PDB file of C-alpha atoms in Angstrom:
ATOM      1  CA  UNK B 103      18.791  -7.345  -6.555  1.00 40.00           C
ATOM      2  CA  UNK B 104      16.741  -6.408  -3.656  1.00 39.00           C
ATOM      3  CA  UNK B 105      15.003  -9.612  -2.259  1.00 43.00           C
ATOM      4  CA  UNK B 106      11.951  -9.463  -0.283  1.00 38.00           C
ATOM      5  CA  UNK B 107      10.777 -12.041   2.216  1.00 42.00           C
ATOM      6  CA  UNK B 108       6.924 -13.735   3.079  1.00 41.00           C
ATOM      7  CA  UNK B 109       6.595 -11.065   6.061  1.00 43.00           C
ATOM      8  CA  UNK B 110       5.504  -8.455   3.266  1.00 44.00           C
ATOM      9  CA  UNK B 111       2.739 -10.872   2.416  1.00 44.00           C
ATOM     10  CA  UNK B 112       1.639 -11.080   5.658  1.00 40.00           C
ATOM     11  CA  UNK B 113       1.906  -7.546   6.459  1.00 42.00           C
ATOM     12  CA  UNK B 114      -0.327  -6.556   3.353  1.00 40.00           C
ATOM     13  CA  UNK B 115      -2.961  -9.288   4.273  1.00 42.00           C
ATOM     14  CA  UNK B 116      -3.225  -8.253   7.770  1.00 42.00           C
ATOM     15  CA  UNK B 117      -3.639  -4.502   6.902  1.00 38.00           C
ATOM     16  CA  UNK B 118      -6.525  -5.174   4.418  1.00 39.00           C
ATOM     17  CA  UNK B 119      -7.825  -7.532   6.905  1.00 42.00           C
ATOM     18  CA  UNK B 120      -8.398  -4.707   9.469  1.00 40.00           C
ATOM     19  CA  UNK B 121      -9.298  -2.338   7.038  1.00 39.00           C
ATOM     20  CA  UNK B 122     -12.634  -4.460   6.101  1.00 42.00           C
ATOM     21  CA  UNK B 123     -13.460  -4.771   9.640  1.00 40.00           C
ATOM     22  CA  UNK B 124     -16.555  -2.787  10.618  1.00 43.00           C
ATOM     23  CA  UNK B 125     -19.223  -0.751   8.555  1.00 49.00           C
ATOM     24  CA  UNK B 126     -23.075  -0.742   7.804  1.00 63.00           C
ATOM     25  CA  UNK B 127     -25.772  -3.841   7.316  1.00 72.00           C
ATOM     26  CA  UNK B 128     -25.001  -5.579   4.256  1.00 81.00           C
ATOM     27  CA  UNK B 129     -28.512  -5.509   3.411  1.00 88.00           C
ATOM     28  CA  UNK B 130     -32.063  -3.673   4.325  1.00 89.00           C
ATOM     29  CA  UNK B 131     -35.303  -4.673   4.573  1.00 86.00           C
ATOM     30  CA  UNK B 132     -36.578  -4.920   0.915  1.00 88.00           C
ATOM     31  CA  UNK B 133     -33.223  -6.182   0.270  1.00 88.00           C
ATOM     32  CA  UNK B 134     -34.214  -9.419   2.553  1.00 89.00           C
ATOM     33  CA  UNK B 135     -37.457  -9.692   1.594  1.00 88.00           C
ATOM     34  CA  UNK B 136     -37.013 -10.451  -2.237  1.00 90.00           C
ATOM     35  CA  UNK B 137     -33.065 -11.101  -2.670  1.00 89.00           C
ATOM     36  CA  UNK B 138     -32.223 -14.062  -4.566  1.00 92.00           C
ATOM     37  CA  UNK B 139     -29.535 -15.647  -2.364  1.00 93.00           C
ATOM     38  CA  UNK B 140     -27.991 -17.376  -4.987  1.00 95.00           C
ATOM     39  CA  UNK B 141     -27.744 -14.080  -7.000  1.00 94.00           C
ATOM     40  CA  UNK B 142     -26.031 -12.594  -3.963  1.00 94.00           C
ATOM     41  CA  UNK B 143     -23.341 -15.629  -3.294  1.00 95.00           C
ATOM     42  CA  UNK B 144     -22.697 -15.019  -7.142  1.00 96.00           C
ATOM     43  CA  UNK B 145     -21.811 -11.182  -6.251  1.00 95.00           C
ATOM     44  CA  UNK B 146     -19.838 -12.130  -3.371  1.00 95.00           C
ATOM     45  CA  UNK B 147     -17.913 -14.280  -5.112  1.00 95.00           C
ATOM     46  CA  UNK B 148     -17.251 -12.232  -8.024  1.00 95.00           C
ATOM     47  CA  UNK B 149     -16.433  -9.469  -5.421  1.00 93.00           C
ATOM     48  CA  UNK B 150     -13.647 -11.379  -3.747  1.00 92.00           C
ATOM     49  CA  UNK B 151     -15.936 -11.609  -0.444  1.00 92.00           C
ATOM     50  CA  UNK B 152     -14.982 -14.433   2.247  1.00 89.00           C
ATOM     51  CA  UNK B 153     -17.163 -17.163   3.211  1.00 88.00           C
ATOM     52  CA  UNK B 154     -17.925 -15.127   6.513  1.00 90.00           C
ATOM     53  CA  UNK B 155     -19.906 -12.618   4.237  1.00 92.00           C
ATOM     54  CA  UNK B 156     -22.820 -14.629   4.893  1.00 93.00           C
ATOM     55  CA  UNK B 157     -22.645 -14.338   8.422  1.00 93.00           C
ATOM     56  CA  UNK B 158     -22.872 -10.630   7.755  1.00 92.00           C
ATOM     57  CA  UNK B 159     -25.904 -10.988   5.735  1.00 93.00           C
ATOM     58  CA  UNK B 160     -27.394 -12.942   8.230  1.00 91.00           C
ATOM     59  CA  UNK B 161     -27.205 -10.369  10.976  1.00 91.00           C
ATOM     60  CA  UNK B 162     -28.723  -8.152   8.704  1.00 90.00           C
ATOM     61  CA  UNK B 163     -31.855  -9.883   7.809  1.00 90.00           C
ATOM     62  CA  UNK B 164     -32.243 -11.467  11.575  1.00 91.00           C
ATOM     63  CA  UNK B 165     -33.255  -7.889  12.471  1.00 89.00           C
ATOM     64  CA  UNK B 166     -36.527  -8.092   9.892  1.00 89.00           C
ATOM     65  CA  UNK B 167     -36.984 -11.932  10.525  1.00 92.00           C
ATOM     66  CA  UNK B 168     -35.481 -13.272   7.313  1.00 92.00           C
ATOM     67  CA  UNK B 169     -32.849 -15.981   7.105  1.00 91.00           C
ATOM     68  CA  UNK B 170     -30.519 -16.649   3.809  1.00 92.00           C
ATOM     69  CA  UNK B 171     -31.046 -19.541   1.747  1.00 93.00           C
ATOM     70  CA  UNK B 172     -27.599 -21.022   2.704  1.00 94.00           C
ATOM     71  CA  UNK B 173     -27.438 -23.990  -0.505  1.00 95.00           C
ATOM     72  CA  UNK B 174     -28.500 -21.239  -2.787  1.00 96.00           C
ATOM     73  CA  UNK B 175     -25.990 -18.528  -1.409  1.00 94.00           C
ATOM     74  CA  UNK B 176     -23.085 -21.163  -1.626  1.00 95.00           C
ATOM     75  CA  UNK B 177     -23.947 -22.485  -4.748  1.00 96.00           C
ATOM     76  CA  UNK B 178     -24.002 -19.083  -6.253  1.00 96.00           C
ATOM     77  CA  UNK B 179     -20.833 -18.120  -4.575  1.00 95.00           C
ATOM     78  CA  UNK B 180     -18.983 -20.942  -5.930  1.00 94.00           C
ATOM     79  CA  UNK B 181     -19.928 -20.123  -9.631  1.00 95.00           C
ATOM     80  CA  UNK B 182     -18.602 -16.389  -8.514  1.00 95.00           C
ATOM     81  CA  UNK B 183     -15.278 -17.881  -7.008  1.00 95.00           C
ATOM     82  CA  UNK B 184     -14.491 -19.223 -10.432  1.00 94.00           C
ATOM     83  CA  UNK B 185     -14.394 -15.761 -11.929  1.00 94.00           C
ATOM     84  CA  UNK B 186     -12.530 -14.352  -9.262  1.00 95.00           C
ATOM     85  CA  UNK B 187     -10.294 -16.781  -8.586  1.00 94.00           C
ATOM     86  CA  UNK B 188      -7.611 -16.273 -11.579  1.00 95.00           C
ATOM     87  CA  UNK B 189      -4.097 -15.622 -12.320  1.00 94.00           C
ATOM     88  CA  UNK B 190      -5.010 -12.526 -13.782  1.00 95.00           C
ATOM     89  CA  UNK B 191      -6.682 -11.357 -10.942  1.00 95.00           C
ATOM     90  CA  UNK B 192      -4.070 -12.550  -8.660  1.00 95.00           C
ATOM     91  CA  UNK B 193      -1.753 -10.605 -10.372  1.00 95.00           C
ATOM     92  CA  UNK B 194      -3.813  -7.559 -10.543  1.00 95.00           C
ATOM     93  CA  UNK B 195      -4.637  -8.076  -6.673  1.00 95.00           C
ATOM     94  CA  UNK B 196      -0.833  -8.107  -5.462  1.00 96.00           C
ATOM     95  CA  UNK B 197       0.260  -5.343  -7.936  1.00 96.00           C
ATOM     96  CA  UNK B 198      -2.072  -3.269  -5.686  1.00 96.00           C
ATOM     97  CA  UNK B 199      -1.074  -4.737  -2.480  1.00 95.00           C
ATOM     98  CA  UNK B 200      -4.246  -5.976  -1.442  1.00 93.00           C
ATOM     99  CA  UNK B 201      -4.932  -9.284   0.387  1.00 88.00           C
ATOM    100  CA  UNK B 202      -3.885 -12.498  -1.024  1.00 87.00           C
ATOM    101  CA  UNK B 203      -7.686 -15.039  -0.753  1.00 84.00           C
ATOM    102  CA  UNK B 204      -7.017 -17.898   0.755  1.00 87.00           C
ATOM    103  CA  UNK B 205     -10.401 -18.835   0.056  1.00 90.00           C
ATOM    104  CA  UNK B 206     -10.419 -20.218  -3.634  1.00 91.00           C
ATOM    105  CA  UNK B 207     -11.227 -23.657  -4.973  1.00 90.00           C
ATOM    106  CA  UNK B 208      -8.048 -25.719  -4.125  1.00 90.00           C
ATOM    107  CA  UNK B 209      -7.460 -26.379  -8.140  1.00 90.00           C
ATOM    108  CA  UNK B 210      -7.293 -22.572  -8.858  1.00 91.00           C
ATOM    109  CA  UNK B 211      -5.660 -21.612  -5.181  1.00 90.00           C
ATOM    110  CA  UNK B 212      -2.250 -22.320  -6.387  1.00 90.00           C
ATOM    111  CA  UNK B 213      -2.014 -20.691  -9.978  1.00 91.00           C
ATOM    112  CA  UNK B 214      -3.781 -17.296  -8.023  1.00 94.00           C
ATOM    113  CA  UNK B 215      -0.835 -17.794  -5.448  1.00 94.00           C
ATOM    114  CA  UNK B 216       1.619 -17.644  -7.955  1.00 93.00           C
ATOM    115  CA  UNK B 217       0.794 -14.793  -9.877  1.00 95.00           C
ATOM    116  CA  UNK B 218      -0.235 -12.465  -6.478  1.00 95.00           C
ATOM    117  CA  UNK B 219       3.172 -13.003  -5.641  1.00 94.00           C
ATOM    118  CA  UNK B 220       4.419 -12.196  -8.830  1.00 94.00           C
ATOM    119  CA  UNK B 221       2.466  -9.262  -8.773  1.00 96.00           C
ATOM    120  CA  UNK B 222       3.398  -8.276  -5.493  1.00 96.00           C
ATOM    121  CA  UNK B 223       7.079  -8.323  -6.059  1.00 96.00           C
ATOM    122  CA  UNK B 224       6.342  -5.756  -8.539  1.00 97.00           C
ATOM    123  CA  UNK B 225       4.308  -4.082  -6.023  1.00 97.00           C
ATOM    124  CA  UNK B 226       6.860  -3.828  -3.757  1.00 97.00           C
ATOM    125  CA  UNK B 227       9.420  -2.493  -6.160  1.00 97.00           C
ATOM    126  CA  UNK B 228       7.344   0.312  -6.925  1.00 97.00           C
ATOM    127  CA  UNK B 229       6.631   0.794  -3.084  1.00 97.00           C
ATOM    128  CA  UNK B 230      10.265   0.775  -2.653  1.00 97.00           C
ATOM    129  CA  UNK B 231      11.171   3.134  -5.235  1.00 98.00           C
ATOM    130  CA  UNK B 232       8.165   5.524  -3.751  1.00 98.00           C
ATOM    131  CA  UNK B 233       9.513   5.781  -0.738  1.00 98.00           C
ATOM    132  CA  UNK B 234      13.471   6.228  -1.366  1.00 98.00           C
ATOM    133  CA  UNK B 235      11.792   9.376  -3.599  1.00 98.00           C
ATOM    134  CA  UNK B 236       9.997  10.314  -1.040  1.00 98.00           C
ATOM    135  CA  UNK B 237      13.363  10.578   1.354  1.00 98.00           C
ATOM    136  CA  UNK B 238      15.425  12.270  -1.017  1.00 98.00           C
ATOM    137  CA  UNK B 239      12.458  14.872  -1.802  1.00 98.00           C
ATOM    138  CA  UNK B 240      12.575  15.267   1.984  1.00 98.00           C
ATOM    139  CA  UNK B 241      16.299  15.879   2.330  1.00 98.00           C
ATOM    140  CA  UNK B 242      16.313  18.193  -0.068  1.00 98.00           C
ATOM    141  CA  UNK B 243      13.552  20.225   0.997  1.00 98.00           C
ATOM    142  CA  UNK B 244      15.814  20.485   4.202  1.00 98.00           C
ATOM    143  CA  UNK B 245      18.649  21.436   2.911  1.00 97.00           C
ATOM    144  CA  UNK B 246      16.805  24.290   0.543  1.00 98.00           C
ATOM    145  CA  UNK B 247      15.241  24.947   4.250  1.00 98.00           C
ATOM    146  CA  UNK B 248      18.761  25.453   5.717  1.00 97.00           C
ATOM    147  CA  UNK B 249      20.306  27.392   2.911  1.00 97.00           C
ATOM    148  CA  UNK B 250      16.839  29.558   2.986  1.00 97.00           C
ATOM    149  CA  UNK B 251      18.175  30.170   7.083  1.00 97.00           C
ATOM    150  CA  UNK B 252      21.925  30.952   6.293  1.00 97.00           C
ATOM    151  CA  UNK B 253      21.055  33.735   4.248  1.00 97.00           C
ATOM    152  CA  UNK B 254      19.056  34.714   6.687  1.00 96.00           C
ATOM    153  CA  UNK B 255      21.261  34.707   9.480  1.00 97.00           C
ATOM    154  CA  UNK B 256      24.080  36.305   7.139  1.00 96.00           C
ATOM    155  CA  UNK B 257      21.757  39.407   6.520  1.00 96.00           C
ATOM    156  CA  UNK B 258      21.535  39.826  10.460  1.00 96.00           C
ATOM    157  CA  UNK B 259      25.290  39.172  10.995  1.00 96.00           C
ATOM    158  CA  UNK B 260      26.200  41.525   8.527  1.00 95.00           C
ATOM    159  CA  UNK B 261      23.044  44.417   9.439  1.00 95.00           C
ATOM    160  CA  UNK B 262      24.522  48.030  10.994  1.00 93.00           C
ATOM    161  CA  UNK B 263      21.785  47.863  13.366  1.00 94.00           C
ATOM    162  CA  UNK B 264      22.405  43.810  14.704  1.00 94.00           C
ATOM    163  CA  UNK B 265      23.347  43.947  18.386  1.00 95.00           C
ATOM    164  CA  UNK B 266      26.033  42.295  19.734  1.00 95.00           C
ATOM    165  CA  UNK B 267      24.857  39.381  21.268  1.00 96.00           C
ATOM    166  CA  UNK B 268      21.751  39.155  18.314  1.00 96.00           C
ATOM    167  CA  UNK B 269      25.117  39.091  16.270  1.00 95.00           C
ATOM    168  CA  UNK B 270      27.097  36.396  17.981  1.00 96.00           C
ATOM    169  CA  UNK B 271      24.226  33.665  18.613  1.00 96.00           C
ATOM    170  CA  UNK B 272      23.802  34.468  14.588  1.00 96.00           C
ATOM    171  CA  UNK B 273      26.883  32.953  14.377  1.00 97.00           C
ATOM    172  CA  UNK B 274      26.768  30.148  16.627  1.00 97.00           C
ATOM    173  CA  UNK B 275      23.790  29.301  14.757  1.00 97.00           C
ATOM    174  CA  UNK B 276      25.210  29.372  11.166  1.00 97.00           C
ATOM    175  CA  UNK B 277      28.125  26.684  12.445  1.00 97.00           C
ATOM    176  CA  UNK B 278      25.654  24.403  13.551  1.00 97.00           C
ATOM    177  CA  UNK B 279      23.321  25.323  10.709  1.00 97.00           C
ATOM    178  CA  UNK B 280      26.934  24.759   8.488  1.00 96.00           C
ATOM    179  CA  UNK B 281      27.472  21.229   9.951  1.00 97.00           C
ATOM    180  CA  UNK B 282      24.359  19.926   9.462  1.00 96.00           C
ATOM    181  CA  UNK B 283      24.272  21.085   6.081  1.00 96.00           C
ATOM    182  CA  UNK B 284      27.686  19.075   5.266  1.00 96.00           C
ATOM    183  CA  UNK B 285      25.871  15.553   6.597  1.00 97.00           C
ATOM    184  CA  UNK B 286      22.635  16.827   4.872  1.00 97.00           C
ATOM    185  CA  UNK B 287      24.736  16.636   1.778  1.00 97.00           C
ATOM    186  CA  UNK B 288      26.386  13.266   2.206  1.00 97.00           C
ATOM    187  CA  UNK B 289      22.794  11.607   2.730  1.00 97.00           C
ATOM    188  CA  UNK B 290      21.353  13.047   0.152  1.00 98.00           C
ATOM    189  CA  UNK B 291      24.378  11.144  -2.332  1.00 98.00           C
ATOM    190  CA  UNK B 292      23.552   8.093  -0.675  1.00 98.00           C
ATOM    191  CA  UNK B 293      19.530   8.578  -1.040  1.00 98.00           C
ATOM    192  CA  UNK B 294      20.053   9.338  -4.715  1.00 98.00           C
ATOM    193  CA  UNK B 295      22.463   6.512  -5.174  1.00 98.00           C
ATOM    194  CA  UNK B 296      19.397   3.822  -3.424  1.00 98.00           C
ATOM    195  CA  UNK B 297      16.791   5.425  -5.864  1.00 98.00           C
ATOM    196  CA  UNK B 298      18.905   5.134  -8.506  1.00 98.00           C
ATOM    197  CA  UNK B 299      19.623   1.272  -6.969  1.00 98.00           C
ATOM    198  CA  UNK B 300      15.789   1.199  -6.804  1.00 98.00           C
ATOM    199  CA  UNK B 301      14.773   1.972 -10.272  1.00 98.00           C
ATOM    200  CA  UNK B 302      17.220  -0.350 -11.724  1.00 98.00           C
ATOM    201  CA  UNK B 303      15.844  -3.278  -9.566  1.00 97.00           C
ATOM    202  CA  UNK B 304      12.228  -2.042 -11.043  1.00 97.00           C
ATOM    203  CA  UNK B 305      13.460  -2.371 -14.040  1.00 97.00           C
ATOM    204  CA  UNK B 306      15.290  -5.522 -14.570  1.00 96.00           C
ATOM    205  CA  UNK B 307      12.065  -6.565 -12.873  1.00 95.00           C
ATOM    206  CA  UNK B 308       9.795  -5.416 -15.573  1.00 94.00           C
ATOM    207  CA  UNK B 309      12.647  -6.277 -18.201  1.00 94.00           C
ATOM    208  CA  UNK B 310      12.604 -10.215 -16.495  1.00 92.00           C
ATOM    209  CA  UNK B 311       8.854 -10.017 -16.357  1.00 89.00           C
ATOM    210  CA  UNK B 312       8.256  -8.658 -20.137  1.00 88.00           C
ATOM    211  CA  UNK B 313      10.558 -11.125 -21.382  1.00 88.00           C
ATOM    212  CA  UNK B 314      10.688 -14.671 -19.953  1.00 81.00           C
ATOM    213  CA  UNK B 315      13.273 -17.358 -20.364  1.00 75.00           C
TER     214      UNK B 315
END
């Protein structure tokens, strides 16, 4: 069985990390003039925001002279952590890759744990599987590529009007062309046999998964 180690965690956290960095105010002028912040800390939660998502609404009402109601923002957001902060959710959140929160309530934080990371070990199954398809799709649209050449190069070998040296680099080319195609071919057994490695771990995955001891 393929195993796969805490770095992939990390890797997937970090990328969704960057990926939220940046973008537009949170909120406009109307927006900051008649919000009710513990509406919006209930959104946030729900939404899987961090507690620095104030910070961003903050900036954003600074420029029009408004500042958040921070007990009624955190008060709201807690009631919207609860919602978000499930096993279901976990699941669903590591089955897509995305970032593990590290910001729930400490008595739901380790049940979310648990399922992300049973979610993401099916996450990176399917990831796996992608990309040893992806290879062998590759290698074979090389060697189609290099057997698309050799006839090529045979039509200009054997052509009346082929001159000489035309003719004997046509040649030189179809032994190279000839060699790679002999290590294209070994690869490409060894790419089919790790999908076909691949798909079984995916499936005694799902099999383990669908049917607990």
């Amino acid at each position: 069985m393929i195993r796969f180690t805490p770095r992939g965690y990390i890797i997937a956290a970090a990328l969704l990390a960057m990926a939220g960095l940046g973008g537009c105010a949170t909120m406009n002028r109307s927006e900051c003039q008649t919000v009710d912040w513990q509406t919006v800390g209930y959104e946030d939660g729900v939404s899987g925001h961090s507690g620095d998502r104030i910070a961003q609404h903050r900036k954003a009402c600074a420029k029009h002279g408004v500042t958040p109601d921070l007990d009624a923002y955190r008060a709201g957001r807690e009631q919207g952590l609860l919602e978000y902060c499930t096993a279901e959710n976990g699941c669903r959140l590591g089955e897509r890759g995305a970032q593990l929160p590290g910001f729930c309530p400490d008595e739901r934080q380790l049940a979310i744990e648990s399922a992300y990371r049973d979610g993401f070990h099916l996450y990176r199954r399917r990831y796996s599987l992608s990309q040893a398809v992806n290879s062998l799709e590759a290698a074979r649209r090389e060697q189609h590529d290099i057997e698309r050449q050799l006839v090529e190069l045979s039509d200009l070998i054997v052509a009346k009007d082929t001159e000489t040296a035309a003719r004997a680099q046509a040649l030189v080319d179809v032994k190279h062309l000839a060699e790679r195609q002999g290590r294209l071919k070994g690869r490409i057994r060894q790419l089919e046999e790790d999908r076909v490695l691949r798909q079984r771990d995916l499936d005694d995955y799902l099999f383990a998964r669908s049917n607990p001891r």
